[in-house]
Amino acid sequence: PAELDSRLKAHLLRAADSAHRAAAPTVPTTATPVASPPSPPRLGPARIIGFMGATDGLGTSTLVLNVALAMAQDGKNTIVSDLQPGRGTLSLLAGINQVNGLGYLLRKSMDELDSATVEGQLLSRGSGLRFLLCAADPNESHLSAATAQAEQIVRHLSGLGKALVLDLGSELNDMTRRIAAMCNQVIVIVEPQRVALAMGKNLLAALEAAGIERTRIEVVMINRLPRDSKASQQEAEGILTYPISAF
């Protein structure tokens, strides 16, 4: 929903700005200001935001695309990537036909994966958002075993912009576990019904077991169900043992 996209985008932008201020070097108050010519916007390292769905079919990819578009339109140098070999859906949502970028890179050796090679597979559209996409081709699902290459790709992507938004799907395999560990924020998508909440609770526990601190994990609940068949926010938070950042 557009309202949820807007609230989540605003929340992520505030977090990114806070992180930027925290990372900026402090200047002693006694220092004499020195005039200097304006410098061009610095590229990277990006703030990395990963999205995972507790189950399939929650609209995670749609939310990823809408949030990334909103961040790009807000002036952030944003890259969005679909890290689901064989199950990519961002290209279908965005109406982009050229979708072999991630598969092409995952087939490379580590020595061949430099920043220029990764950047060469980015697709640009009029929105200002840049894409690294994978195909919705089951024949490419074996590429999820290329974990070292995926980590290297994300490292290079993080040096090419200010925000890197990743669609990690709903499967916590070795690749998505390691990429999630590289993220500044992991956004877990749930919906207010018992099965999705139970699966969300298991996913949250697995992320913590992978070494991802609770402070880096946030929960967003997509509310699409009739009023009488859904859990309340308070009930959902009790099941998940996590606060819900957006509802």
PDB file of N, CA, C and O in Angstrom, residues 206-235:
ATOM      1  N   ALA A 206      16.122 -17.222  13.377  1.00  0.00           N
ATOM      2  CA  ALA A 206      17.220 -17.700  12.531  1.00  0.00           C
ATOM      3  C   ALA A 206      18.181 -16.572  12.188  1.00  0.00           C
ATOM      4  O   ALA A 206      19.412 -16.779  12.117  1.00  0.00           O
ATOM      5  N   LEU A 207      17.662 -15.369  11.955  1.00  0.00           N
ATOM      6  CA  LEU A 207      18.530 -14.220  11.676  1.00  0.00           C
ATOM      7  C   LEU A 207      19.398 -13.897  12.885  1.00  0.00           C
ATOM      8  O   LEU A 207      20.594 -13.615  12.748  1.00  0.00           O
ATOM      9  N   GLU A 208      18.808 -13.936  14.069  1.00  0.00           N
ATOM     10  CA  GLU A 208      19.593 -13.701  15.278  1.00  0.00           C
ATOM     11  C   GLU A 208      20.651 -14.785  15.462  1.00  0.00           C
ATOM     12  O   GLU A 208      21.796 -14.498  15.839  1.00  0.00           O
ATOM     13  N   ALA A 209      20.286 -16.041  15.185  1.00  0.00           N
ATOM     14  CA  ALA A 209      21.245 -17.143  15.301  1.00  0.00           C
ATOM     15  C   ALA A 209      22.394 -16.989  14.319  1.00  0.00           C
ATOM     16  O   ALA A 209      23.501 -17.488  14.566  1.00  0.00           O
ATOM     17  N   ALA A 210      22.151 -16.283  13.217  1.00  0.00           N
ATOM     18  CA  ALA A 210      23.205 -16.025  12.229  1.00  0.00           C
ATOM     19  C   ALA A 210      24.110 -14.875  12.648  1.00  0.00           C
ATOM     20  O   ALA A 210      25.019 -14.501  11.900  1.00  0.00           O
ATOM     21  N   GLY A 211      23.865 -14.300  13.821  1.00  0.00           N
ATOM     22  CA  GLY A 211      24.728 -13.241  14.327  1.00  0.00           C
ATOM     23  C   GLY A 211      24.249 -11.840  14.016  1.00  0.00           C
ATOM     24  O   GLY A 211      24.997 -10.875  14.211  1.00  0.00           O
ATOM     25  N   ILE A 212      23.022 -11.699  13.533  1.00  0.00           N
ATOM     26  CA  ILE A 212      22.481 -10.379  13.207  1.00  0.00           C
ATOM     27  C   ILE A 212      21.766  -9.830  14.438  1.00  0.00           C
ATOM     28  O   ILE A 212      20.789 -10.407  14.917  1.00  0.00           O
ATOM     29  N   GLU A 213      22.263  -8.736  14.963  1.00  0.00           N
ATOM     30  CA  GLU A 213      21.743  -8.194  16.209  1.00  0.00           C
ATOM     31  C   GLU A 213      20.304  -7.704  16.047  1.00  0.00           C
ATOM     32  O   GLU A 213      19.903  -7.243  14.977  1.00  0.00           O
ATOM     33  N   ARG A 214      19.550  -7.773  17.117  1.00  0.00           N
ATOM     34  CA  ARG A 214      18.162  -7.297  17.098  1.00  0.00           C
ATOM     35  C   ARG A 214      18.083  -5.829  16.696  1.00  0.00           C
ATOM     36  O   ARG A 214      17.088  -5.403  16.099  1.00  0.00           O
ATOM     37  N   THR A 215      19.107  -5.054  17.023  1.00  0.00           N
ATOM     38  CA  THR A 215      19.089  -3.631  16.690  1.00  0.00           C
ATOM     39  C   THR A 215      19.148  -3.385  15.184  1.00  0.00           C
ATOM     40  O   THR A 215      18.846  -2.283  14.731  1.00  0.00           O
ATOM     41  N   ARG A 216      19.545  -4.392  14.419  1.00  0.00           N
ATOM     42  CA  ARG A 216      19.601  -4.242  12.962  1.00  0.00           C
ATOM     43  C   ARG A 216      18.389  -4.836  12.265  1.00  0.00           C
ATOM     44  O   ARG A 216      18.286  -4.775  11.042  1.00  0.00           O
ATOM     45  N   ILE A 217      17.484  -5.425  13.020  1.00  0.00           N
ATOM     46  CA  ILE A 217      16.319  -6.088  12.438  1.00  0.00           C
ATOM     47  C   ILE A 217      15.066  -5.282  12.754  1.00  0.00           C
ATOM     48  O   ILE A 217      14.858  -4.853  13.891  1.00  0.00           O
ATOM     49  N   GLU A 218      14.235  -5.075  11.743  1.00  0.00           N
ATOM     50  CA  GLU A 218      12.957  -4.401  11.943  1.00  0.00           C
ATOM     51  C   GLU A 218      11.858  -5.230  11.293  1.00  0.00           C
ATOM     52  O   GLU A 218      12.104  -5.970  10.341  1.00  0.00           O
ATOM     53  N   VAL A 219      10.662  -5.083  11.807  1.00  0.00           N
ATOM     54  CA  VAL A 219       9.514  -5.828  11.302  1.00  0.00           C
ATOM     55  C   VAL A 219       8.488  -4.852  10.729  1.00  0.00           C
ATOM     56  O   VAL A 219       8.150  -3.844  11.353  1.00  0.00           O
ATOM     57  N   VAL A 220       8.018  -5.164   9.528  1.00  0.00           N
ATOM     58  CA  VAL A 220       6.944  -4.403   8.888  1.00  0.00           C
ATOM     59  C   VAL A 220       5.788  -5.367   8.644  1.00  0.00           C
ATOM     60  O   VAL A 220       5.983  -6.472   8.140  1.00  0.00           O
ATOM     61  N   MET A 221       4.593  -4.967   9.031  1.00  0.00           N
ATOM     62  CA  MET A 221       3.423  -5.821   8.847  1.00  0.00           C
ATOM     63  C   MET A 221       2.522  -5.242   7.769  1.00  0.00           C
ATOM     64  O   MET A 221       2.087  -4.100   7.853  1.00  0.00           O
ATOM     65  N   ILE A 222       2.278  -6.047   6.740  1.00  0.00           N
ATOM     66  CA  ILE A 222       1.394  -5.643   5.650  1.00  0.00           C
ATOM     67  C   ILE A 222      -0.023  -6.080   5.996  1.00  0.00           C
ATOM     68  O   ILE A 222      -0.280  -7.273   6.208  1.00  0.00           O
ATOM     69  N   ASN A 223      -0.916  -5.134   6.043  1.00  0.00           N
ATOM     70  CA  ASN A 223      -2.270  -5.358   6.557  1.00  0.00           C
ATOM     71  C   ASN A 223      -3.247  -5.433   5.386  1.00  0.00           C
ATOM     72  O   ASN A 223      -3.744  -4.425   4.906  1.00  0.00           O
ATOM     73  N   ARG A 224      -3.518  -6.675   4.910  1.00  0.00           N
ATOM     74  CA  ARG A 224      -4.410  -6.847   3.763  1.00  0.00           C
ATOM     75  C   ARG A 224      -5.629  -7.700   4.100  1.00  0.00           C
ATOM     76  O   ARG A 224      -6.438  -7.999   3.231  1.00  0.00           O
ATOM     77  N   LEU A 225      -5.751  -8.128   5.338  1.00  0.00           N
ATOM     78  CA  LEU A 225      -6.766  -9.094   5.718  1.00  0.00           C
ATOM     79  C   LEU A 225      -8.015  -8.424   6.296  1.00  0.00           C
ATOM     80  O   LEU A 225      -7.937  -7.315   6.833  1.00  0.00           O
ATOM     81  N   PRO A 226      -9.178  -9.087   6.197  1.00  0.00           N
ATOM     82  CA  PRO A 226     -10.388  -8.555   6.851  1.00  0.00           C
ATOM     83  C   PRO A 226     -10.163  -8.390   8.353  1.00  0.00           C
ATOM     84  O   PRO A 226      -9.410  -9.145   8.973  1.00  0.00           O
ATOM     85  N   ARG A 227     -10.834  -7.427   8.924  1.00  0.00           N
ATOM     86  CA  ARG A 227     -10.621  -7.080  10.328  1.00  0.00           C
ATOM     87  C   ARG A 227     -10.805  -8.274  11.261  1.00  0.00           C
ATOM     88  O   ARG A 227     -10.041  -8.457  12.211  1.00  0.00           O
ATOM     89  N   ASP A 228     -11.800  -9.124  11.003  1.00  0.00           N
ATOM     90  CA  ASP A 228     -12.102 -10.194  11.949  1.00  0.00           C
ATOM     91  C   ASP A 228     -11.207 -11.416  11.800  1.00  0.00           C
ATOM     92  O   ASP A 228     -11.349 -12.379  12.552  1.00  0.00           O
ATOM     93  N   SER A 229     -10.261 -11.400  10.834  1.00  0.00           N
ATOM     94  CA  SER A 229      -9.407 -12.574  10.632  1.00  0.00           C
ATOM     95  C   SER A 229      -7.935 -12.290  10.873  1.00  0.00           C
ATOM     96  O   SER A 229      -7.086 -13.103  10.537  1.00  0.00           O
ATOM     97  N   LYS A 230      -7.639 -11.144  11.458  1.00  0.00           N
ATOM     98  CA  LYS A 230      -6.235 -10.782  11.617  1.00  0.00           C
ATOM     99  C   LYS A 230      -5.913 -10.498  13.085  1.00  0.00           C
ATOM    100  O   LYS A 230      -6.780 -10.142  13.884  1.00  0.00           O
ATOM    101  N   ALA A 231      -4.642 -10.658  13.396  1.00  0.00           N
ATOM    102  CA  ALA A 231      -4.163 -10.327  14.733  1.00  0.00           C
ATOM    103  C   ALA A 231      -3.955  -8.822  14.838  1.00  0.00           C
ATOM    104  O   ALA A 231      -3.626  -8.149  13.852  1.00  0.00           O
ATOM    105  N   SER A 232      -4.113  -8.284  16.013  1.00  0.00           N
ATOM    106  CA  SER A 232      -3.833  -6.871  16.233  1.00  0.00           C
ATOM    107  C   SER A 232      -2.324  -6.654  16.274  1.00  0.00           C
ATOM    108  O   SER A 232      -1.542  -7.604  16.377  1.00  0.00           O
ATOM    109  N   GLN A 233      -1.930  -5.394  16.198  1.00  0.00           N
ATOM    110  CA  GLN A 233      -0.501  -5.096  16.283  1.00  0.00           C
ATOM    111  C   GLN A 233       0.075  -5.586  17.601  1.00  0.00           C
ATOM    112  O   GLN A 233       1.166  -6.175  17.632  1.00  0.00           O
ATOM    113  N   GLN A 234      -0.650  -5.391  18.693  1.00  0.00           N
ATOM    114  CA  GLN A 234      -0.168  -5.829  20.000  1.00  0.00           C
ATOM    115  C   GLN A 234      -0.016  -7.351  20.044  1.00  0.00           C
ATOM    116  O   GLN A 234       0.982  -7.877  20.557  1.00  0.00           O
ATOM    117  N   GLU A 235      -0.996  -8.083  19.500  1.00  0.00           N
ATOM    118  CA  GLU A 235      -0.910  -9.539  19.470  1.00  0.00           C
ATOM    119  C   GLU A 235       0.260 -10.004  18.613  1.00  0.00           C
ATOM    120  O   GLU A 235       0.996 -10.925  18.987  1.00  0.00           O
TER     121      GLU A 235
END
